[in-house]
Structure formats: structure tokens, C-alpha cells
PDB file of C-alpha atoms in Angstrom:
ATOM      1  CA  ALA A 221     -15.538   7.510   4.716  1.00 75.00           C
ATOM      2  CA  GLN A 222     -13.592   6.642   1.623  1.00 82.00           C
ATOM      3  CA  SER A 223     -13.624   3.177   0.114  1.00 89.00           C
ATOM      4  CA  VAL A 224     -12.354   1.461  -3.009  1.00 93.00           C
ATOM      5  CA  THR A 225     -13.887  -1.445  -4.898  1.00 94.00           C
ATOM      6  CA  GLN A 226     -11.962  -3.456  -7.438  1.00 95.00           C
ATOM      7  CA  LEU A 227     -14.217  -5.660  -9.523  1.00 92.00           C
ATOM      8  CA  GLY A 228     -12.657  -9.030 -10.240  1.00 90.00           C
ATOM      9  CA  SER A 229     -10.077 -10.429  -7.878  1.00 91.00           C
ATOM     10  CA  HIS A 230      -8.523 -12.377 -10.768  1.00 95.00           C
ATOM     11  CA  VAL A 231      -8.231 -11.351 -14.407  1.00 97.00           C
ATOM     12  CA  SER A 232      -6.645 -13.486 -17.101  1.00 97.00           C
ATOM     13  CA  VAL A 233      -5.693 -12.257 -20.557  1.00 97.00           C
ATOM     14  CA  SER A 234      -3.694 -13.512 -23.492  1.00 97.00           C
ATOM     15  CA  GLU A 235      -0.393 -11.932 -24.351  1.00 97.00           C
ATOM     16  CA  GLY A 236      -1.085  -9.017 -26.697  1.00 97.00           C
ATOM     17  CA  ALA A 237      -4.683  -8.578 -25.556  1.00 97.00           C
ATOM     18  CA  LEU A 238      -6.216  -5.532 -23.913  1.00 97.00           C
ATOM     19  CA  VAL A 239      -5.873  -5.270 -20.150  1.00 97.00           C
ATOM     20  CA  LEU A 240      -8.764  -3.686 -18.259  1.00 97.00           C
ATOM     21  CA  LEU A 241      -8.729  -3.584 -14.468  1.00 98.00           C
ATOM     22  CA  ARG A 242     -11.703  -1.931 -12.824  1.00 97.00           C
ATOM     23  CA  CYS A 243     -11.725   0.440  -9.875  1.00 97.00           C
ATOM     24  CA  ASN A 244     -14.627   2.356  -8.357  1.00 96.00           C
ATOM     25  CA  TYR A 245     -14.401   4.614  -5.348  1.00 94.00           C
ATOM     26  CA  SER A 246     -16.749   6.044  -2.800  1.00 91.00           C
ATOM     27  CA  SER A 247     -15.920   9.431  -1.353  1.00 84.00           C
ATOM     28  CA  SER A 248     -17.741  12.562  -0.253  1.00 78.00           C
ATOM     29  CA  VAL A 249     -15.303  14.646  -2.299  1.00 79.00           C
ATOM     30  CA  PRO A 250     -13.375  13.658  -5.416  1.00 79.00           C
ATOM     31  CA  PRO A 251     -10.280  11.984  -4.065  1.00 86.00           C
ATOM     32  CA  TYR A 252      -6.817  11.637  -5.416  1.00 91.00           C
ATOM     33  CA  LEU A 253      -6.473   8.282  -7.152  1.00 93.00           C
ATOM     34  CA  PHE A 254      -3.562   5.898  -7.522  1.00 94.00           C
ATOM     35  CA  TRP A 255      -2.700   2.568  -9.096  1.00 96.00           C
ATOM     36  CA  TYR A 256       0.092   0.492  -7.617  1.00 95.00           C
ATOM     37  CA  VAL A 257       1.563  -2.805  -8.820  1.00 95.00           C
ATOM     38  CA  GLN A 258       2.993  -5.540  -6.606  1.00 92.00           C
ATOM     39  CA  TYR A 259       5.219  -8.272  -7.950  1.00 90.00           C
ATOM     40  CA  PRO A 260       5.566 -11.480  -5.907  1.00 85.00           C
ATOM     41  CA  ASN A 261       7.337 -10.987  -2.584  1.00 78.00           C
ATOM     42  CA  GLN A 262       8.000  -7.331  -3.294  1.00 83.00           C
ATOM     43  CA  GLY A 263       6.676  -3.983  -2.158  1.00 85.00           C
ATOM     44  CA  LEU A 264       4.302  -1.771  -4.074  1.00 90.00           C
ATOM     45  CA  GLN A 265       5.395   0.342  -6.995  1.00 92.00           C
ATOM     46  CA  LEU A 266       3.455   3.339  -8.269  1.00 93.00           C
ATOM     47  CA  LEU A 267       2.056   2.959 -11.789  1.00 95.00           C
ATOM     48  CA  LEU A 268       0.248   6.281 -12.050  1.00 95.00           C
ATOM     49  CA  LYS A 269      -1.796   8.813 -10.154  1.00 93.00           C
ATOM     50  CA  TYR A 270      -4.528  11.356 -10.736  1.00 93.00           C
ATOM     51  CA  THR A 271      -4.758  14.532  -8.697  1.00 88.00           C
ATOM     52  CA  THR A 272      -6.047  17.370 -10.877  1.00 85.00           C
ATOM     53  CA  GLY A 273      -6.059  18.366 -14.521  1.00 86.00           C
ATOM     54  CA  ALA A 274      -6.322  15.987 -17.439  1.00 89.00           C
ATOM     55  CA  THR A 275      -8.506  13.047 -16.555  1.00 91.00           C
ATOM     56  CA  LEU A 276      -6.563  10.580 -18.691  1.00 95.00           C
ATOM     57  CA  VAL A 277      -3.251   9.866 -17.031  1.00 96.00           C
ATOM     58  CA  LYS A 278      -0.396   7.844 -18.412  1.00 96.00           C
ATOM     59  CA  GLY A 279       1.887   5.775 -16.271  1.00 95.00           C
ATOM     60  CA  ILE A 280       4.832   3.488 -16.527  1.00 93.00           C
ATOM     61  CA  ASN A 281       5.020   0.306 -18.601  1.00 93.00           C
ATOM     62  CA  GLY A 282       2.352   1.491 -21.056  1.00 96.00           C
ATOM     63  CA  PHE A 283      -0.487   1.673 -18.531  1.00 97.00           C
ATOM     64  CA  GLU A 284      -3.025   4.468 -18.407  1.00 97.00           C
ATOM     65  CA  ALA A 285      -6.161   5.252 -16.435  1.00 97.00           C
ATOM     66  CA  GLU A 286      -9.068   7.617 -16.861  1.00 95.00           C
ATOM     67  CA  PHE A 287     -10.817   9.420 -14.035  1.00 94.00           C
ATOM     68  CA  LYS A 288     -14.580   9.538 -14.631  1.00 94.00           C
ATOM     69  CA  LYS A 289     -16.254  11.571 -11.949  1.00 91.00           C
ATOM     70  CA  SER A 290     -19.789  10.763 -13.105  1.00 91.00           C
ATOM     71  CA  GLU A 291     -19.057   7.054 -12.796  1.00 93.00           C
ATOM     72  CA  THR A 292     -16.773   7.375  -9.739  1.00 93.00           C
ATOM     73  CA  SER A 293     -14.333   5.182 -11.604  1.00 95.00           C
ATOM     74  CA  PHE A 294     -10.622   5.036 -12.311  1.00 97.00           C
ATOM     75  CA  HIS A 295     -10.125   1.963 -14.500  1.00 97.00           C
ATOM     76  CA  LEU A 296      -6.635   0.882 -15.504  1.00 98.00           C
ATOM     77  CA  THR A 297      -5.921  -0.142 -19.105  1.00 98.00           C
ATOM     78  CA  LYS A 298      -3.083  -1.278 -21.301  1.00 98.00           C
ATOM     79  CA  PRO A 299      -3.592  -1.895 -25.036  1.00 97.00           C
ATOM     80  CA  SER A 300      -1.384  -4.956 -25.284  1.00 97.00           C
ATOM     81  CA  ALA A 301      -0.505  -7.237 -22.393  1.00 97.00           C
ATOM     82  CA  HIS A 302       2.999  -8.555 -21.899  1.00 96.00           C
ATOM     83  CA  MET A 303       4.009 -11.580 -19.901  1.00 96.00           C
ATOM     84  CA  SER A 304       5.902  -9.322 -17.522  1.00 95.00           C
ATOM     85  CA  ASP A 305       2.629  -7.561 -16.580  1.00 96.00           C
ATOM     86  CA  ALA A 306       1.567 -10.550 -14.502  1.00 96.00           C
ATOM     87  CA  ALA A 307       1.297  -9.159 -10.976  1.00 96.00           C
ATOM     88  CA  GLU A 308      -1.212  -7.864  -8.451  1.00 94.00           C
ATOM     89  CA  TYR A 309      -2.660  -4.423  -9.024  1.00 96.00           C
ATOM     90  CA  PHE A 310      -4.073  -2.161  -6.340  1.00 95.00           C
ATOM     91  CA  CYS A 311      -6.231   0.906  -6.724  1.00 96.00           C
ATOM     92  CA  ALA A 312      -6.039   3.438  -3.896  1.00 94.00           C
ATOM     93  CA  VAL A 313      -7.466   6.812  -2.883  1.00 92.00           C
ATOM     94  CA  SER A 314      -6.337   9.620  -0.642  1.00 86.00           C
ATOM     95  CA  GLU A 315      -8.032  12.765   0.599  1.00 79.00           C
ATOM     96  CA  PRO A 316      -7.093  16.029  -1.118  1.00 74.00           C
ATOM     97  CA  GLY A 317      -5.495  18.439   1.301  1.00 70.00           C
ATOM     98  CA  GLY A 318      -5.061  15.779   3.908  1.00 72.00           C
ATOM     99  CA  TYR A 319      -2.037  13.786   4.741  1.00 75.00           C
ATOM    100  CA  ASN A 320      -0.993  11.070   2.395  1.00 79.00           C
ATOM    101  CA  LYS A 321      -2.878   8.154   3.889  1.00 84.00           C
ATOM    102  CA  LEU A 322      -3.946   5.689   1.205  1.00 88.00           C
ATOM    103  CA  ILE A 323      -7.058   3.539   1.287  1.00 90.00           C
ATOM    104  CA  PHE A 324      -6.567   0.460  -0.880  1.00 92.00           C
ATOM    105  CA  GLY A 325      -8.870  -1.813  -2.786  1.00 93.00           C
ATOM    106  CA  ALA A 326      -8.592  -5.564  -2.317  1.00 92.00           C
ATOM    107  CA  GLY A 327      -6.459  -5.947  -5.414  1.00 94.00           C
ATOM    108  CA  THR A 328      -6.727  -7.682  -8.772  1.00 95.00           C
ATOM    109  CA  ARG A 329      -4.346 -10.440  -9.715  1.00 95.00           C
ATOM    110  CA  LEU A 330      -3.515 -10.289 -13.415  1.00 97.00           C
ATOM    111  CA  ALA A 331      -2.424 -13.441 -15.211  1.00 97.00           C
ATOM    112  CA  VAL A 332      -1.034 -13.266 -18.743  1.00 97.00           C
ATOM    113  CA  HIS A 333      -0.896 -16.452 -20.769  1.00 95.00           C
ATOM    114  CA  PRO A 334       0.834 -17.095 -24.105  1.00 93.00           C
TER     115      PRO A 334
ATOM    116  CA  ASN B  38      19.585   7.009  -2.830  1.00 53.00           C
ATOM    117  CA  ALA B  39      18.319   4.070  -0.851  1.00 70.00           C
ATOM    118  CA  GLY B  40      14.598   3.542  -0.796  1.00 89.00           C
ATOM    119  CA  VAL B  41      12.526   2.549   2.199  1.00 94.00           C
ATOM    120  CA  MET B  42      14.430  -0.106   4.107  1.00 95.00           C
ATOM    121  CA  GLN B  43      12.612  -2.688   6.142  1.00 96.00           C
ATOM    122  CA  ASN B  44      14.068  -5.406   8.298  1.00 96.00           C
ATOM    123  CA  PRO B  45      13.888  -8.196   8.902  1.00 97.00           C
ATOM    124  CA  ARG B  46      12.445  -9.351   5.597  1.00 95.00           C
ATOM    125  CA  HIS B  47      11.269 -12.565   7.168  1.00 96.00           C
ATOM    126  CA  LEU B  48      10.554 -13.213  10.820  1.00 97.00           C
ATOM    127  CA  VAL B  49       9.322 -16.379  12.470  1.00 98.00           C
ATOM    128  CA  ARG B  50       7.914 -16.268  15.972  1.00 98.00           C
ATOM    129  CA  ARG B  51       6.123 -18.713  18.225  1.00 97.00           C
ATOM    130  CA  ARG B  52       2.833 -17.804  19.794  1.00 97.00           C
ATOM    131  CA  GLY B  53       3.324 -15.524  22.773  1.00 97.00           C
ATOM    132  CA  GLN B  54       6.649 -14.081  21.627  1.00 98.00           C
ATOM    133  CA  GLU B  55       7.279 -10.497  20.590  1.00 98.00           C
ATOM    134  CA  ALA B  56       7.899  -9.273  17.048  1.00 98.00           C
ATOM    135  CA  ARG B  57       9.730  -6.052  16.221  1.00 98.00           C
ATOM    136  CA  LEU B  58       9.718  -4.725  12.702  1.00 98.00           C
ATOM    137  CA  ARG B  59      11.912  -1.835  11.681  1.00 98.00           C
ATOM    138  CA  CYS B  60      11.558   0.741   8.931  1.00 97.00           C
ATOM    139  CA  SER B  61      13.977   3.406   7.769  1.00 96.00           C
ATOM    140  CA  PRO B  62      12.264   5.939   5.491  1.00 95.00           C
ATOM    141  CA  MET B  63      13.718   7.366   2.340  1.00 92.00           C
ATOM    142  CA  LYS B  64      16.188  10.186   2.754  1.00 89.00           C
ATOM    143  CA  GLY B  65      14.289  13.438   3.147  1.00 85.00           C
ATOM    144  CA  HIS B  66      11.063  11.724   4.150  1.00 88.00           C
ATOM    145  CA  SER B  67       9.818  12.382   7.647  1.00 88.00           C
ATOM    146  CA  HIS B  68       6.418  10.692   7.496  1.00 92.00           C
ATOM    147  CA  VAL B  69       5.983   6.961   7.945  1.00 95.00           C
ATOM    148  CA  TYR B  70       2.967   4.745   7.377  1.00 95.00           C
ATOM    149  CA  TRP B  71       2.511   1.095   8.335  1.00 97.00           C
ATOM    150  CA  TYR B  72       0.206  -1.243   6.445  1.00 96.00           C
ATOM    151  CA  ARG B  73      -0.672  -4.892   6.968  1.00 96.00           C
ATOM    152  CA  GLN B  74      -1.424  -7.322   4.161  1.00 92.00           C
ATOM    153  CA  LEU B  75      -3.111 -10.539   5.138  1.00 87.00           C
ATOM    154  CA  PRO B  76      -2.871 -13.472   2.730  1.00 79.00           C
ATOM    155  CA  GLU B  77      -4.950 -12.914  -0.400  1.00 75.00           C
ATOM    156  CA  GLU B  78      -6.073  -9.470   0.799  1.00 79.00           C
ATOM    157  CA  GLY B  79      -5.265  -5.864   0.098  1.00 83.00           C
ATOM    158  CA  LEU B  80      -3.279  -3.541   2.286  1.00 90.00           C
ATOM    159  CA  LYS B  81      -4.936  -2.215   5.415  1.00 93.00           C
ATOM    160  CA  PHE B  82      -3.765   1.020   6.981  1.00 93.00           C
ATOM    161  CA  MET B  83      -2.474   0.660  10.510  1.00 95.00           C
ATOM    162  CA  VAL B  84      -0.733   3.829  11.661  1.00 96.00           C
ATOM    163  CA  TYR B  85       0.763   7.100  10.460  1.00 94.00           C
ATOM    164  CA  LEU B  86       3.666   8.672  12.304  1.00 94.00           C
ATOM    165  CA  GLN B  87       5.873  11.695  12.120  1.00 92.00           C
ATOM    166  CA  LYS B  88       9.061  12.032  14.109  1.00 90.00           C
ATOM    167  CA  GLU B  89       8.169  11.493  17.778  1.00 91.00           C
ATOM    168  CA  ASN B  90       4.439  11.754  17.062  1.00 93.00           C
ATOM    169  CA  ILE B  91       1.658   9.325  16.279  1.00 95.00           C
ATOM    170  CA  ILE B  92      -0.731  11.191  13.994  1.00 92.00           C
ATOM    171  CA  ASP B  93      -3.302   8.544  13.121  1.00 92.00           C
ATOM    172  CA  GLU B  94      -3.495   5.083  14.680  1.00 94.00           C
ATOM    173  CA  SER B  95      -7.056   4.354  13.652  1.00 91.00           C
ATOM    174  CA  GLY B  96      -6.057   1.073  12.013  1.00 92.00           C
ATOM    175  CA  MET B  97      -4.055  -0.334  14.876  1.00 95.00           C
ATOM    176  CA  PRO B  98      -5.537  -3.176  16.934  1.00 94.00           C
ATOM    177  CA  LYS B  99      -6.305  -1.907  20.424  1.00 91.00           C
ATOM    178  CA  GLU B 100      -4.109  -4.432  22.172  1.00 95.00           C
ATOM    179  CA  ARG B 101      -0.640  -5.853  21.658  1.00 97.00           C
ATOM    180  CA  PHE B 102       0.332  -3.520  18.811  1.00 97.00           C
ATOM    181  CA  SER B 103       2.351  -0.340  19.158  1.00 97.00           C
ATOM    182  CA  ALA B 104       4.414   1.873  16.896  1.00 97.00           C
ATOM    183  CA  GLU B 105       7.006   4.557  17.360  1.00 96.00           C
ATOM    184  CA  PHE B 106       9.180   6.811  15.254  1.00 96.00           C
ATOM    185  CA  PRO B 107      11.864   8.283  17.482  1.00 94.00           C
ATOM    186  CA  LYS B 108      13.867  11.396  16.802  1.00 90.00           C
ATOM    187  CA  GLU B 109      16.819   9.230  15.902  1.00 90.00           C
ATOM    188  CA  GLY B 110      16.643   5.810  14.290  1.00 92.00           C
ATOM    189  CA  PRO B 111      14.048   3.820  12.431  1.00 96.00           C
ATOM    190  CA  SER B 112      10.337   3.511  12.984  1.00 97.00           C
ATOM    191  CA  ILE B 113       9.411   0.359  14.870  1.00 98.00           C
ATOM    192  CA  LEU B 114       6.215  -1.646  14.798  1.00 98.00           C
ATOM    193  CA  ARG B 115       5.996  -3.871  17.851  1.00 98.00           C
ATOM    194  CA  ILE B 116       3.653  -6.783  18.287  1.00 98.00           C
ATOM    195  CA  GLN B 117       3.523  -8.336  21.740  1.00 98.00           C
ATOM    196  CA  GLN B 118       2.338 -11.867  22.505  1.00 98.00           C
ATOM    197  CA  VAL B 119       1.888 -12.739  18.853  1.00 97.00           C
ATOM    198  CA  VAL B 120      -0.921 -15.039  17.730  1.00 97.00           C
ATOM    199  CA  ARG B 121      -1.310 -16.996  14.509  1.00 95.00           C
ATOM    200  CA  GLY B 122      -3.665 -14.342  13.140  1.00 94.00           C
ATOM    201  CA  ASP B 123      -0.794 -11.846  13.188  1.00 96.00           C
ATOM    202  CA  SER B 124       0.896 -13.764  10.369  1.00 96.00           C
ATOM    203  CA  ALA B 125       1.001 -11.291   7.505  1.00 95.00           C
ATOM    204  CA  ALA B 126       3.211  -9.042   5.461  1.00 94.00           C
ATOM    205  CA  TYR B 127       3.820  -5.691   7.098  1.00 96.00           C
ATOM    206  CA  PHE B 128       4.698  -2.856   4.780  1.00 95.00           C
ATOM    207  CA  CYS B 129       6.183   0.462   5.663  1.00 96.00           C
ATOM    208  CA  ALA B 130       5.872   3.498   3.410  1.00 95.00           C
ATOM    209  CA  SER B 131       7.275   6.985   3.656  1.00 93.00           C
ATOM    210  CA  SER B 132       6.474  10.356   2.151  1.00 88.00           C
ATOM    211  CA  PRO B 133       7.894  13.875   2.109  1.00 83.00           C
ATOM    212  CA  PRO B 134       6.805  16.285   4.836  1.00 78.00           C
ATOM    213  CA  GLN B 135       4.465  18.291   2.597  1.00 69.00           C
ATOM    214  CA  LEU B 136       0.835  17.543   3.322  1.00 65.00           C
ATOM    215  CA  SER B 137      -1.400  17.492   0.274  1.00 63.00           C
ATOM    216  CA  GLY B 138      -2.787  14.025  -0.172  1.00 61.00           C
ATOM    217  CA  ALA B 139      -1.082  13.904  -3.546  1.00 67.00           C
ATOM    218  CA  ASN B 140       2.351  12.865  -2.434  1.00 72.00           C
ATOM    219  CA  VAL B 141       3.312   9.412  -3.542  1.00 80.00           C
ATOM    220  CA  LEU B 142       4.025   6.911  -0.825  1.00 87.00           C
ATOM    221  CA  THR B 143       7.221   4.974  -1.376  1.00 90.00           C
ATOM    222  CA  PHE B 144       6.926   1.444  -0.069  1.00 92.00           C
ATOM    223  CA  GLY B 145       9.496  -0.876   1.360  1.00 94.00           C
ATOM    224  CA  ALA B 146       9.740  -4.529   0.359  1.00 92.00           C
ATOM    225  CA  GLY B 147       7.874  -5.620   3.470  1.00 94.00           C
ATOM    226  CA  SER B 148       8.494  -7.791   6.505  1.00 96.00           C
ATOM    227  CA  ARG B 149       6.803 -11.167   6.431  1.00 95.00           C
ATOM    228  CA  LEU B 150       5.855 -12.415   9.859  1.00 97.00           C
ATOM    229  CA  THR B 151       5.024 -16.052  10.391  1.00 97.00           C
ATOM    230  CA  VAL B 152       3.654 -17.136  13.743  1.00 97.00           C
ATOM    231  CA  LEU B 153       3.972 -20.828  14.501  1.00 95.00           C
TER     232      LEU B 153
END
């Protein structure tokens, strides 16, 4: 069975600092990987996804993530945090070739302070 | 092009009442997924439906919960005899009909159920 672990339920950074949100997965086959963002009282919005090809994927709002098979990781980074990045971030996996059911991690709440 | 539409956005019910949550998928999407988000937790898969078919209901509680996606009209998640533990945000997502695992789910804004 697939599972997703997000280390750190809360992360706090200063504006302009590096953002690093961690995600590790457990799967019998390399899954497809996704990062979603959720702003307060809203639905989820896709930041980026990895399916095949280049392991470093770029998403919206300056975020990127790198798939590392040997580490079963898909950490999300952004070089310089902005106040508007404060939100909850979810890592998710789906099964290649299957239907598009997503298994989510518990989420990481990012706070950005001046 | 409207996204995934969910209603009501907020619903308050007393214990023992019924809750009905509706979801209209994006235009061109024929697959619907329901997720539940409990306070301070991530999203948990509940059920996956195609038109007139339940494909995967492995995340649905065995009792009181049901879902449908009729040929015409929105998908409906129904919770009978609600209890306080049902208080949560319920999200609907939709995807195109192609099955690959790589299709992005488009999420609605959610329906927030409060049980008094």
C-alpha cells in the first residue's frame, strides 16, 4: 500500500529565506508525485507534479521539487519565501497506470514572518 | 469554464439529521472523488465514482455514508444520522476520463459540515 510522510507539521521561515518542505513516500513501485497548496477555507491547488522524465520539476509561484528514487523523497523548495506563501502544503502520490486516486500526507503548515 | 462546484459551502446539522453534499465536476470531467479533511489533518480518500458507477469506496465508513453520481446531475455524498465526529470539510475533486494516474485532480472549495 502507498503512504506519504511529511516531516514537520509546522514550518516557520523568515521572508526571503529558503523554504524546504519534506515529503517521503512508501510504494512498491515508483509512484506519481504531487504537491498541492491549500489557502485558508479554500480547496487544493496543484503546485507541481512528477510523472516521468526530468526529476527536477518546476511549479507555480517559484516552487520546485526533486524526485529522488534512492531516498524515496520528493521535497518541495523555494529559494526565497514570500508572505503570500503562508498556507498548508500537501504531498500526494498516485499509482502509475491506475486511476487518479491520490493518497495525501498529513500536510505541513508554512508560516512566513517578516 | 467553471471549476468544480460544491454546495453548500457551509452546512450545520444537529445530531441525527441527514447531510447532503453536492458536487458538479468540471466540464469534460466524468470522474469524481470525495475526500474528507478532519480538523488539523490531511485529506482522506473516501470514494471514487464514474457516471452511475461506484469504482472504489474503500475509504467510506461502512454505515451511514453513501455516494452516487447519476447519469444526470451532480454527485451527492449523503450522511445519515450525523454525529459530532462527522464534522469536517468534505472536498470533491474531478478528473478527465483518461486513466493513467497522472491526471491532475481539480478540487472544489469544499463543504464544511458542522454537527451540533
